[in-house]
Amino acid sequence: MYLDHFGFTTKPFELLPNPAFLYMSRTHTKALTYLRYGISERSGFILLTGEVGSGKTTLIRELIGSHLKGLRLAKVFNTRVDSTQLLGMIVEDFGLNAEGRDKTALIRMLNDFLIEQYAQGNRCVLIIDEAQNLSVELLEEVRLLSNLETEQGKLLQIVLVGQPELKETLKSLELLQLRQRIQVFCHLGTISAEEIREYILCRLERAGNRTAVVLSDEVLEIIHRVTRGTPRLVNILMEYILLDAFGNGTAEVSVAAVQEIVDDLDFERQFWGGEDVQGAAGRKEAVPVADGGKGRPAGANALTSLFRRMEARVKGLETQILKMDPAAVQTLAERITALEAQLAKQRDMSESALEVARAALAREVQPRREPEAKPVPHRRRNWAVRLLLGEE
């Protein structure tokens, strides 16, 4: 029903690194150009870095699928290994049998293979993804692989792909020789605010319907702000936005709906690990106390918001009820009835908790009565005082 509602042939915002959905932003175009140049110029080492979720793996798959034809290619995606395991994976991905061979035998086998491919006019490329997980020792092992060469050139080109901390690891004194051999370096940035609309529309179009939803400039500004232009987070948020629009039976996406989704997901804390300072600006935060008998605790506010969203989604389903078969209609009615009973029970519990909270608050705010001062009994002065000061 979700795909039919929007006219999609597939889901547009899945998190799989699918090159068919790659949007060539300025930063992605630049990075792909650098990668293609490095491969064509037989650069020994190529370094690609980028933040989590920026699309590094998708870009590499695009490079493999479209621009590395006719090459012998080995890909390593699991980098939490020791040196012998790493060599074994490289050899096996080149199509050789590494079973039962030690490190020395694996290096000899790889060297013979590379010389054979060079003699046949083939180029060999090794791509190591998630390279930030490699230790200094393993990176040095990778550098030694680049020593396999002839007088005419390198037998093996190596592409290191990883998160920005890979650059910090490469600053190690032990990796000076590796740093000096990196001939092409590119960093994959995020999507700019000016590109966010086209990024979303591009994915909608490739899923089957470019006009599936209507997004205002204000909505796009919120999406870019909370995701900071990170493609993976844009996909996550847009998936929720589409689900909300589907539940409400609409193609219009309002600012209030998007802000509500962001708040419900606790987006800043969930995906960035901090407070949404920008998002909180200009919005009045819920106060978790009663206000003159009219306020609600924070939990009650969340519950009320949930009630309203569920009611909106039920109304959206009602608009599509005629498209469903009678059995499905009966099942939906039964589920709604059961849900109403659960919500009514939860509402009663929340109201009881609210009354208890109000009563407790009322006791707290009542002014404390000071105990009445006890009258001090009149003390008659002793004879010496009377003698000096006279009688009272």
mmCIF file of C-alpha atoms in Angstrom:
data_model
loop_
_atom_site.group_PDB
_atom_site.id
_atom_site.type_symbol
_atom_site.label_atom_id
_atom_site.label_comp_id
_atom_site.label_asym_id
_atom_site.label_seq_id
_atom_site.Cartn_x
_atom_site.Cartn_y
_atom_site.Cartn_z
ATOM 1 C CA MET A 1 0.000 0.000 0.000
ATOM 2 C CA TYR A 2 2.873 2.365 0.797
ATOM 3 C CA LEU A 3 4.400 2.043 -2.680
ATOM 4 C CA ASP A 4 1.007 2.237 -4.403
ATOM 5 C CA HIS A 5 0.020 5.327 -2.441
ATOM 6 C CA PHE A 6 3.023 7.295 -3.705
ATOM 7 C CA GLY A 7 3.376 5.600 -7.084
ATOM 8 C CA PHE A 8 6.782 4.096 -6.298
ATOM 9 C CA THR A 9 8.320 0.998 -7.820
ATOM 10 C CA THR A 10 10.753 0.720 -4.891
ATOM 11 C CA LYS A 11 11.428 2.503 -1.610
ATOM 12 C CA PRO A 12 13.361 5.717 -2.322
ATOM 13 C CA PHE A 13 15.190 6.157 0.982
ATOM 14 C CA GLU A 14 16.579 2.769 1.898
ATOM 15 C CA LEU A 15 19.946 2.774 3.661
ATOM 16 C CA LEU A 16 21.605 0.267 1.344
ATOM 17 C CA PRO A 17 24.594 1.703 -0.606
ATOM 18 C CA ASN A 18 22.855 1.472 -3.995
ATOM 19 C CA PRO A 19 24.687 3.281 -6.847
ATOM 20 C CA ALA A 20 21.383 3.522 -8.742
ATOM 21 C CA PHE A 21 20.311 6.165 -6.186
ATOM 22 C CA LEU A 22 23.621 8.029 -6.042
ATOM 23 C CA TYR A 23 23.079 11.787 -6.271
ATOM 24 C CA MET A 24 26.125 13.477 -7.725
ATOM 25 C CA SER A 25 26.434 16.548 -5.531
ATOM 26 C CA ARG A 26 29.395 18.861 -5.977
ATOM 27 C CA THR A 27 31.419 17.022 -3.361
ATOM 28 C CA HIS A 28 30.531 13.572 -4.770
ATOM 29 C CA THR A 29 31.373 14.667 -8.322
ATOM 30 C CA LYS A 30 34.753 16.019 -7.201
ATOM 31 C CA ALA A 31 35.595 12.857 -5.223
ATOM 32 C CA LEU A 32 34.631 10.550 -8.105
ATOM 33 C CA THR A 33 36.716 12.631 -10.518
ATOM 34 C CA TYR A 34 39.750 12.336 -8.253
ATOM 35 C CA LEU A 35 39.266 8.587 -7.896
ATOM 36 C CA ARG A 36 38.966 8.045 -11.651
ATOM 37 C CA TYR A 37 42.061 10.185 -12.225
ATOM 38 C CA GLY A 38 44.072 8.223 -9.672
ATOM 39 C CA ILE A 39 43.092 4.898 -11.241
ATOM 40 C CA SER A 40 43.781 6.039 -14.804
ATOM 41 C CA GLU A 41 47.183 7.515 -13.857
ATOM 42 C CA ARG A 42 48.229 4.313 -12.036
ATOM 43 C CA SER A 43 48.761 6.173 -8.748
ATOM 44 C CA GLY A 44 50.227 3.875 -6.120
ATOM 45 C CA PHE A 45 48.007 4.995 -3.225
ATOM 46 C CA ILE A 46 44.663 6.808 -3.312
ATOM 47 C CA LEU A 47 42.971 8.033 -0.119
ATOM 48 C CA LEU A 48 39.229 8.735 0.196
ATOM 49 C CA THR A 49 37.816 9.938 3.514
ATOM 50 C CA GLY A 50 34.389 11.073 4.616
ATOM 51 C CA GLU A 51 32.126 11.265 7.657
ATOM 52 C CA VAL A 52 29.865 8.392 8.673
ATOM 53 C CA GLY A 53 26.903 8.205 6.292
ATOM 54 C CA SER A 54 28.364 10.556 3.677
ATOM 55 C CA GLY A 55 28.166 7.931 0.914
ATOM 56 C CA LYS A 56 31.728 6.595 0.653
ATOM 57 C CA THR A 57 30.711 2.965 0.058
ATOM 58 C CA THR A 58 28.056 3.994 -2.468
ATOM 59 C CA LEU A 59 30.630 6.074 -4.348
ATOM 60 C CA ILE A 60 33.088 3.172 -4.375
ATOM 61 C CA ARG A 61 30.417 0.839 -5.758
ATOM 62 C CA GLU A 62 29.652 3.391 -8.459
ATOM 63 C CA LEU A 63 33.364 3.526 -9.266
ATOM 64 C CA ILE A 64 33.557 -0.256 -9.448
ATOM 65 C CA GLY A 65 30.417 -0.646 -11.523
ATOM 66 C CA SER A 66 31.003 2.116 -14.022
ATOM 67 C CA HIS A 67 34.658 3.085 -14.152
ATOM 68 C CA LEU A 68 36.794 0.062 -13.323
ATOM 69 C CA LYS A 69 35.822 -2.232 -16.158
ATOM 70 C CA GLY A 70 38.630 -4.317 -17.568
ATOM 71 C CA LEU A 71 40.613 -4.195 -14.314
ATOM 72 C CA ARG A 72 41.375 -7.015 -11.911
ATOM 73 C CA LEU A 73 39.862 -5.878 -8.650
ATOM 74 C CA ALA A 74 40.011 -7.008 -5.011
ATOM 75 C CA LYS A 75 37.747 -5.495 -2.364
ATOM 76 C CA VAL A 76 38.170 -5.749 1.411
ATOM 77 C CA PHE A 77 35.300 -4.559 3.614
ATOM 78 C CA ASN A 78 36.195 -6.342 6.875
ATOM 79 C CA THR A 79 39.230 -4.648 8.400
ATOM 80 C CA ARG A 80 39.155 -5.959 11.968
ATOM 81 C CA VAL A 81 41.643 -8.716 11.140
ATOM 82 C CA ASP A 82 45.316 -9.553 11.581
ATOM 83 C CA SER A 83 47.927 -9.315 8.809
ATOM 84 C CA THR A 84 47.642 -12.949 7.680
ATOM 85 C CA GLN A 85 43.828 -12.740 7.505
ATOM 86 C CA LEU A 86 44.052 -9.488 5.554
ATOM 87 C CA LEU A 87 46.442 -11.029 3.027
ATOM 88 C CA GLY A 88 44.202 -14.084 2.765
ATOM 89 C CA MET A 89 41.141 -11.954 1.970
ATOM 90 C CA ILE A 90 43.064 -9.994 -0.673
ATOM 91 C CA VAL A 91 44.356 -13.142 -2.354
ATOM 92 C CA GLU A 92 40.931 -14.808 -2.292
ATOM 93 C CA ASP A 93 39.196 -11.739 -3.718
ATOM 94 C CA PHE A 94 41.624 -11.842 -6.627
ATOM 95 C CA GLY A 95 40.315 -15.370 -7.233
ATOM 96 C CA LEU A 96 43.189 -17.362 -5.745
ATOM 97 C CA ASN A 97 43.078 -20.146 -3.161
ATOM 98 C CA ALA A 98 44.537 -18.967 0.156
ATOM 99 C CA GLU A 99 43.468 -21.916 2.291
ATOM 100 C CA GLY A 100 46.182 -23.363 4.538
ATOM 101 C CA ARG A 101 48.907 -20.931 3.448
ATOM 102 C CA ASP A 102 51.021 -18.895 5.804
ATOM 103 C CA LYS A 103 51.916 -15.227 5.415
ATOM 104 C CA THR A 104 55.079 -15.827 3.371
ATOM 105 C CA ALA A 105 53.279 -18.143 0.955
ATOM 106 C CA LEU A 106 50.428 -15.648 0.544
ATOM 107 C CA ILE A 107 52.827 -12.813 -0.353
ATOM 108 C CA ARG A 108 54.640 -15.020 -2.860
ATOM 109 C CA MET A 109 51.330 -16.113 -4.400
ATOM 110 C CA LEU A 110 50.122 -12.514 -4.674
ATOM 111 C CA ASN A 111 53.388 -11.356 -6.238
ATOM 112 C CA ASP A 112 53.295 -14.123 -8.870
ATOM 113 C CA PHE A 113 49.676 -13.279 -9.680
ATOM 114 C CA LEU A 114 50.407 -9.565 -10.088
ATOM 115 C CA ILE A 115 53.387 -10.216 -12.378
ATOM 116 C CA GLU A 116 51.255 -12.547 -14.482
ATOM 117 C CA GLN A 117 48.494 -9.936 -14.807
ATOM 118 C CA TYR A 118 51.015 -7.248 -15.693
ATOM 119 C CA ALA A 119 52.439 -9.452 -18.437
ATOM 120 C CA GLN A 120 48.930 -9.825 -19.851
ATOM 121 C CA GLY A 121 48.431 -6.064 -19.881
ATOM 122 C CA ASN A 122 45.964 -6.057 -16.975
ATOM 123 C CA ARG A 123 45.958 -3.615 -14.068
ATOM 124 C CA CYS A 124 45.211 -4.752 -10.508
ATOM 125 C CA VAL A 125 43.469 -2.539 -7.965
ATOM 126 C CA LEU A 126 42.912 -3.198 -4.255
ATOM 127 C CA ILE A 127 40.141 -1.270 -2.463
ATOM 128 C CA ILE A 128 40.153 -1.372 1.350
ATOM 129 C CA ASP A 129 36.956 0.042 2.869
ATOM 130 C CA GLU A 130 36.613 0.985 6.565
ATOM 131 C CA ALA A 131 40.382 1.474 6.583
ATOM 132 C CA GLN A 132 40.171 3.580 9.757
ATOM 133 C CA ASN A 133 39.966 0.270 11.648
ATOM 134 C CA LEU A 134 43.425 -0.775 10.488
ATOM 135 C CA SER A 135 46.185 -0.490 13.073
ATOM 136 C CA VAL A 136 49.485 1.253 12.346
ATOM 137 C CA GLU A 137 51.076 -2.179 11.943
ATOM 138 C CA LEU A 138 48.474 -3.313 9.396
ATOM 139 C CA LEU A 139 48.755 -0.065 7.439
ATOM 140 C CA GLU A 140 52.488 -0.648 7.253
ATOM 141 C CA GLU A 141 51.779 -4.172 5.918
ATOM 142 C CA VAL A 142 49.570 -2.586 3.248
ATOM 143 C CA ARG A 143 52.369 -0.191 2.330
ATOM 144 C CA LEU A 144 54.737 -3.090 1.824
ATOM 145 C CA LEU A 145 52.317 -4.500 -0.757
ATOM 146 C CA SER A 146 52.944 -1.401 -2.860
ATOM 147 C CA ASN A 147 56.596 -2.429 -3.101
ATOM 148 C CA LEU A 148 55.525 -5.102 -5.574
ATOM 149 C CA GLU A 149 56.573 -3.336 -8.753
ATOM 150 C CA THR A 150 58.548 -3.513 -11.989
ATOM 151 C CA GLU A 151 60.847 -0.958 -13.594
ATOM 152 C CA GLN A 152 57.846 0.357 -15.550
ATOM 153 C CA GLY A 153 55.445 0.829 -12.687
ATOM 154 C CA LYS A 154 53.449 -0.479 -9.742
ATOM 155 C CA LEU A 155 51.931 -3.938 -9.950
ATOM 156 C CA LEU A 156 49.170 -3.024 -7.489
ATOM 157 C CA GLN A 157 47.179 0.164 -6.957
ATOM 158 C CA ILE A 158 45.660 0.593 -3.485
ATOM 159 C CA VAL A 159 42.618 2.699 -2.579
ATOM 160 C CA LEU A 160 42.146 3.363 1.152
ATOM 161 C CA VAL A 161 38.607 4.393 2.116
ATOM 162 C CA GLY A 162 37.723 5.447 5.652
ATOM 163 C CA GLN A 163 36.409 7.947 8.151
ATOM 164 C CA PRO A 164 38.341 11.163 9.011
ATOM 165 C CA GLU A 165 40.172 9.484 11.894
ATOM 166 C CA LEU A 166 42.112 7.556 9.240
ATOM 167 C CA LYS A 167 43.925 10.820 8.466
ATOM 168 C CA GLU A 168 44.882 11.110 12.124
ATOM 169 C CA THR A 169 46.270 7.571 12.129
ATOM 170 C CA LEU A 170 48.310 8.344 9.029
ATOM 171 C CA LYS A 171 50.021 11.214 10.880
ATOM 172 C CA SER A 172 51.877 8.630 12.957
ATOM 173 C CA LEU A 173 55.653 8.828 12.631
ATOM 174 C CA GLU A 174 55.772 5.137 11.739
ATOM 175 C CA LEU A 175 53.622 5.789 8.661
ATOM 176 C CA LEU A 176 55.759 8.556 7.149
ATOM 177 C CA GLN A 177 56.636 6.422 4.129
ATOM 178 C CA LEU A 178 52.978 5.563 3.533
ATOM 179 C CA ARG A 179 51.925 9.223 3.726
ATOM 180 C CA GLN A 180 54.543 10.161 1.142
ATOM 181 C CA ARG A 181 53.207 7.538 -1.263
ATOM 182 C CA ILE A 182 49.615 8.840 -1.263
ATOM 183 C CA GLN A 183 49.396 10.622 -4.609
ATOM 184 C CA VAL A 184 45.655 11.339 -4.703
ATOM 185 C CA PHE A 185 43.653 12.479 -1.678
ATOM 186 C CA CYS A 186 39.974 13.438 -1.654
ATOM 187 C CA HIS A 187 37.469 14.085 1.122
ATOM 188 C CA LEU A 188 33.743 13.428 0.686
ATOM 189 C CA GLY A 189 31.714 16.209 2.266
ATOM 190 C CA THR A 190 27.995 16.512 2.941
ATOM 191 C CA ILE A 191 25.132 17.831 0.817
ATOM 192 C CA SER A 192 24.789 21.600 0.851
ATOM 193 C CA ALA A 193 21.591 23.426 1.761
ATOM 194 C CA GLU A 194 21.193 24.450 -1.883
ATOM 195 C CA GLU A 195 21.369 20.802 -3.031
ATOM 196 C CA ILE A 196 19.064 19.189 -0.462
ATOM 197 C CA ARG A 197 15.885 19.612 -2.556
ATOM 198 C CA GLU A 198 17.428 18.084 -5.666
ATOM 199 C CA TYR A 199 18.895 15.220 -3.614
ATOM 200 C CA ILE A 200 15.439 14.291 -2.305
ATOM 201 C CA LEU A 201 13.699 14.771 -5.660
ATOM 202 C CA CYS A 202 16.392 12.700 -7.395
ATOM 203 C CA ARG A 203 15.742 9.735 -5.113
ATOM 204 C CA LEU A 204 11.958 10.126 -5.452
ATOM 205 C CA GLU A 205 12.301 10.163 -9.230
ATOM 206 C CA ARG A 206 14.471 7.050 -9.321
ATOM 207 C CA ALA A 207 11.946 5.318 -7.092
ATOM 208 C CA GLY A 208 9.205 6.097 -9.623
ATOM 209 C CA ASN A 209 7.563 9.414 -8.722
ATOM 210 C CA ARG A 210 9.430 12.708 -8.453
ATOM 211 C CA THR A 211 6.266 14.535 -7.279
ATOM 212 C CA ALA A 212 5.238 12.023 -4.599
ATOM 213 C CA VAL A 213 5.308 14.677 -1.848
ATOM 214 C CA VAL A 214 5.369 18.464 -1.723
ATOM 215 C CA LEU A 215 8.179 19.947 0.382
ATOM 216 C CA SER A 216 8.272 23.656 1.164
ATOM 217 C CA ASP A 217 11.478 25.648 1.609
ATOM 218 C CA GLU A 218 10.822 25.731 5.366
ATOM 219 C CA VAL A 219 10.537 21.933 5.509
ATOM 220 C CA LEU A 220 13.750 21.508 3.503
ATOM 221 C CA GLU A 221 15.527 23.916 5.848
ATOM 222 C CA ILE A 222 14.554 21.779 8.847
ATOM 223 C CA ILE A 223 15.650 18.585 7.085
ATOM 224 C CA HIS A 224 19.051 20.040 6.226
ATOM 225 C CA ARG A 225 19.551 21.570 9.662
ATOM 226 C CA VAL A 226 18.841 18.470 11.726
ATOM 227 C CA THR A 227 20.667 16.069 9.352
ATOM 228 C CA ARG A 228 23.533 18.516 8.653
ATOM 229 C CA GLY A 229 23.393 17.387 5.030
ATOM 230 C CA THR A 230 24.466 13.802 5.794
ATOM 231 C CA PRO A 231 22.849 11.573 3.118
ATOM 232 C CA ARG A 232 22.177 8.627 5.453
ATOM 233 C CA LEU A 233 20.388 10.827 7.993
ATOM 234 C CA VAL A 234 18.398 12.570 5.245
ATOM 235 C CA ASN A 235 17.231 9.117 4.141
ATOM 236 C CA ILE A 236 16.204 8.160 7.681
ATOM 237 C CA LEU A 237 14.243 11.359 8.249
ATOM 238 C CA MET A 238 12.598 11.279 4.816
ATOM 239 C CA GLU A 239 11.464 7.695 5.387
ATOM 240 C CA TYR A 240 9.599 8.828 8.519
ATOM 241 C CA ILE A 241 8.179 11.847 6.677
ATOM 242 C CA LEU A 242 6.810 9.609 3.911
ATOM 243 C CA LEU A 243 5.321 7.193 6.450
ATOM 244 C CA ASP A 244 3.631 10.090 8.233
ATOM 245 C CA ALA A 245 2.255 11.473 4.948
ATOM 246 C CA PHE A 246 1.028 7.996 3.992
ATOM 247 C CA GLY A 247 -0.706 7.554 7.342
ATOM 248 C CA ASN A 248 -2.406 10.937 6.952
ATOM 249 C CA GLY A 249 -3.373 10.226 3.346
ATOM 250 C CA THR A 250 -1.705 13.374 2.049
ATOM 251 C CA ALA A 251 1.096 14.513 -0.225
ATOM 252 C CA GLU A 252 1.563 17.837 1.576
ATOM 253 C CA VAL A 253 4.318 17.870 4.197
ATOM 254 C CA SER A 254 3.890 20.590 6.791
ATOM 255 C CA VAL A 255 6.511 22.216 8.976
ATOM 256 C CA ALA A 256 4.577 21.151 12.086
ATOM 257 C CA ALA A 257 4.529 17.511 10.978
ATOM 258 C CA VAL A 258 8.277 17.444 10.307
ATOM 259 C CA GLN A 259 9.110 19.193 13.573
ATOM 260 C CA GLU A 260 6.905 16.723 15.436
ATOM 261 C CA ILE A 261 8.750 13.791 13.828
ATOM 262 C CA VAL A 262 12.113 15.343 14.715
ATOM 263 C CA ASP A 263 10.988 15.820 18.328
ATOM 264 C CA ASP A 264 9.528 12.312 18.593
ATOM 265 C CA LEU A 265 12.754 10.785 17.270
ATOM 266 C CA ASP A 266 14.817 13.013 19.579
ATOM 267 C CA PHE A 267 16.878 13.423 16.421
ATOM 268 C CA GLU A 268 19.794 15.452 17.751
ATOM 269 C CA ARG A 269 20.415 13.214 20.736
ATOM 270 C CA GLN A 270 19.754 9.982 18.817
ATOM 271 C CA PHE A 271 22.011 10.647 15.824
ATOM 272 C CA TRP A 272 24.432 13.333 16.995
ATOM 273 C CA GLY A 273 24.652 12.611 20.709
ATOM 274 C CA GLY A 274 23.871 16.140 21.888
ATOM 275 C CA GLU A 275 21.229 18.810 22.359
ATOM 276 C CA ASP A 276 19.466 20.377 19.384
ATOM 277 C CA VAL A 277 20.489 23.924 20.209
ATOM 278 C CA GLN A 278 19.342 25.356 16.905
ATOM 279 C CA GLY A 279 16.121 23.425 16.939
ATOM 280 C CA ALA A 280 15.301 24.538 20.464
ATOM 281 C CA ALA A 281 15.729 28.198 19.551
ATOM 282 C CA GLY A 282 12.389 29.866 19.129
ATOM 283 C CA ARG A 283 10.449 26.880 20.461
ATOM 284 C CA LYS A 284 8.952 26.824 23.928
ATOM 285 C CA GLU A 285 10.014 23.677 25.723
ATOM 286 C CA ALA A 286 7.443 21.606 27.564
ATOM 287 C CA VAL A 287 7.525 22.321 31.284
ATOM 288 C CA PRO A 288 7.158 19.157 33.343
ATOM 289 C CA VAL A 289 4.963 20.757 36.011
ATOM 290 C CA ALA A 290 1.360 21.853 36.293
ATOM 291 C CA ASP A 291 0.562 25.452 35.474
ATOM 292 C CA GLY A 292 -2.447 26.801 37.257
ATOM 293 C CA GLY A 293 -4.302 23.530 36.725
ATOM 294 C CA LYS A 294 -3.915 23.827 32.928
ATOM 295 C CA GLY A 295 -0.407 22.487 32.327
ATOM 296 C CA ARG A 296 0.527 18.859 31.794
ATOM 297 C CA PRO A 297 3.569 16.856 32.841
ATOM 298 C CA ALA A 298 6.008 16.119 30.024
ATOM 299 C CA GLY A 299 4.785 12.506 29.814
ATOM 300 C CA ALA A 300 1.191 13.643 29.395
ATOM 301 C CA ASN A 301 2.230 16.042 26.624
ATOM 302 C CA ALA A 302 3.936 13.191 24.780
ATOM 303 C CA LEU A 303 0.868 10.982 25.220
ATOM 304 C CA THR A 304 -1.447 13.701 23.906
ATOM 305 C CA SER A 305 0.818 14.154 20.882
ATOM 306 C CA LEU A 306 0.705 10.416 20.284
ATOM 307 C CA PHE A 307 -3.111 10.385 20.460
ATOM 308 C CA ARG A 308 -3.351 13.153 17.871
ATOM 309 C CA ARG A 309 -0.937 11.504 15.463
ATOM 310 C CA MET A 310 -2.673 8.156 15.706
ATOM 311 C CA GLU A 311 -6.039 9.812 15.149
ATOM 312 C CA ALA A 312 -4.676 11.527 12.033
ATOM 313 C CA ARG A 313 -3.314 8.255 10.688
ATOM 314 C CA VAL A 314 -6.606 6.461 11.266
ATOM 315 C CA LYS A 315 -8.374 9.210 9.326
ATOM 316 C CA GLY A 316 -5.869 8.734 6.527
ATOM 317 C CA LEU A 317 -6.624 5.010 6.445
ATOM 318 C CA GLU A 318 -10.338 5.739 6.356
ATOM 319 C CA THR A 319 -9.857 7.594 3.075
ATOM 320 C CA GLN A 320 -8.430 4.405 1.552
ATOM 321 C CA ILE A 321 -10.906 2.007 3.140
ATOM 322 C CA LEU A 322 -12.885 1.491 -0.055
ATOM 323 C CA LYS A 323 -9.821 0.050 -1.787
ATOM 324 C CA MET A 324 -9.560 -2.747 0.753
ATOM 325 C CA ASP A 325 -11.314 -6.109 0.760
ATOM 326 C CA PRO A 326 -14.021 -6.764 3.442
ATOM 327 C CA ALA A 327 -11.791 -9.104 5.458
ATOM 328 C CA ALA A 328 -9.072 -6.468 5.708
ATOM 329 C CA VAL A 329 -11.659 -3.859 6.733
ATOM 330 C CA GLN A 330 -12.939 -6.126 9.523
ATOM 331 C CA THR A 331 -9.385 -6.798 10.748
ATOM 332 C CA LEU A 332 -8.614 -3.082 10.769
ATOM 333 C CA ALA A 333 -11.808 -2.315 12.706
ATOM 334 C CA GLU A 334 -10.953 -4.935 15.336
ATOM 335 C CA ARG A 335 -7.432 -3.601 15.737
ATOM 336 C CA ILE A 336 -8.714 -0.037 16.112
ATOM 337 C CA THR A 337 -11.245 -1.155 18.750
ATOM 338 C CA ALA A 338 -8.555 -2.945 20.751
ATOM 339 C CA LEU A 339 -6.259 0.054 20.408
ATOM 340 C CA GLU A 340 -8.960 2.430 21.621
ATOM 341 C CA ALA A 341 -9.448 0.296 24.732
ATOM 342 C CA GLN A 342 -5.718 0.330 25.475
ATOM 343 C CA LEU A 343 -5.493 4.070 24.933
ATOM 344 C CA ALA A 344 -8.502 4.729 27.176
ATOM 345 C CA LYS A 345 -6.855 2.712 29.936
ATOM 346 C CA GLN A 346 -3.589 4.565 29.459
ATOM 347 C CA ARG A 347 -5.418 7.893 29.477
ATOM 348 C CA ASP A 348 -7.116 7.100 32.793
ATOM 349 C CA MET A 349 -3.780 6.100 34.284
ATOM 350 C CA SER A 350 -2.184 9.301 33.027
ATOM 351 C CA GLU A 351 -5.007 11.443 34.426
ATOM 352 C CA SER A 352 -4.651 9.765 37.810
ATOM 353 C CA ALA A 353 -0.907 10.366 37.756
ATOM 354 C CA LEU A 354 -1.563 13.974 36.769
ATOM 355 C CA GLU A 355 -3.871 14.529 39.733
ATOM 356 C CA VAL A 356 -1.298 13.049 42.078
ATOM 357 C CA ALA A 357 1.372 15.331 40.596
ATOM 358 C CA ARG A 358 -0.855 18.384 40.957
ATOM 359 C CA ALA A 359 -1.647 17.562 44.547
ATOM 360 C CA ALA A 360 2.023 17.072 45.338
ATOM 361 C CA LEU A 361 2.857 20.354 43.635
ATOM 362 C CA ALA A 362 0.144 22.162 45.538
ATOM 363 C CA ARG A 363 1.591 20.931 48.805
ATOM 364 C CA GLU A 364 5.022 22.121 47.727
ATOM 365 C CA VAL A 365 3.950 25.633 46.795
ATOM 366 C CA GLN A 366 1.788 26.295 49.889
ATOM 367 C CA PRO A 367 3.538 28.805 52.181
ATOM 368 C CA ARG A 368 4.814 27.222 55.322
ATOM 369 C CA ARG A 369 3.230 28.576 58.489
ATOM 370 C CA GLU A 370 5.759 29.656 61.018
ATOM 371 C CA PRO A 371 5.055 28.310 64.510
ATOM 372 C CA GLU A 372 3.582 30.921 66.830
ATOM 373 C CA ALA A 373 6.124 32.376 69.174
ATOM 374 C CA LYS A 374 5.541 31.289 72.747
ATOM 375 C CA PRO A 375 5.217 34.168 75.204
ATOM 376 C CA VAL A 376 8.359 34.667 77.192
ATOM 377 C CA PRO A 377 7.542 34.487 80.901
ATOM 378 C CA HIS A 378 8.270 37.660 82.824
ATOM 379 C CA ARG A 379 11.397 37.263 84.825
ATOM 380 C CA ARG A 380 11.712 39.355 87.928
ATOM 381 C CA ARG A 381 15.093 40.978 88.224
ATOM 382 C CA ASN A 382 17.231 39.840 91.052
ATOM 383 C CA TRP A 383 17.917 42.068 94.033
ATOM 384 C CA ALA A 384 21.299 43.300 92.702
ATOM 385 C CA VAL A 385 19.786 44.594 89.500
ATOM 386 C CA ARG A 386 16.891 46.177 91.313
ATOM 387 C CA LEU A 387 19.330 47.865 93.571
ATOM 388 C CA LEU A 388 21.345 49.314 90.670
ATOM 389 C CA LEU A 389 18.566 50.070 88.180
ATOM 390 C CA GLY A 390 15.624 50.413 90.299
ATOM 391 C CA GLU A 391 12.340 48.577 90.123
ATOM 392 C CA GLU A 392 10.778 47.836 86.700
#
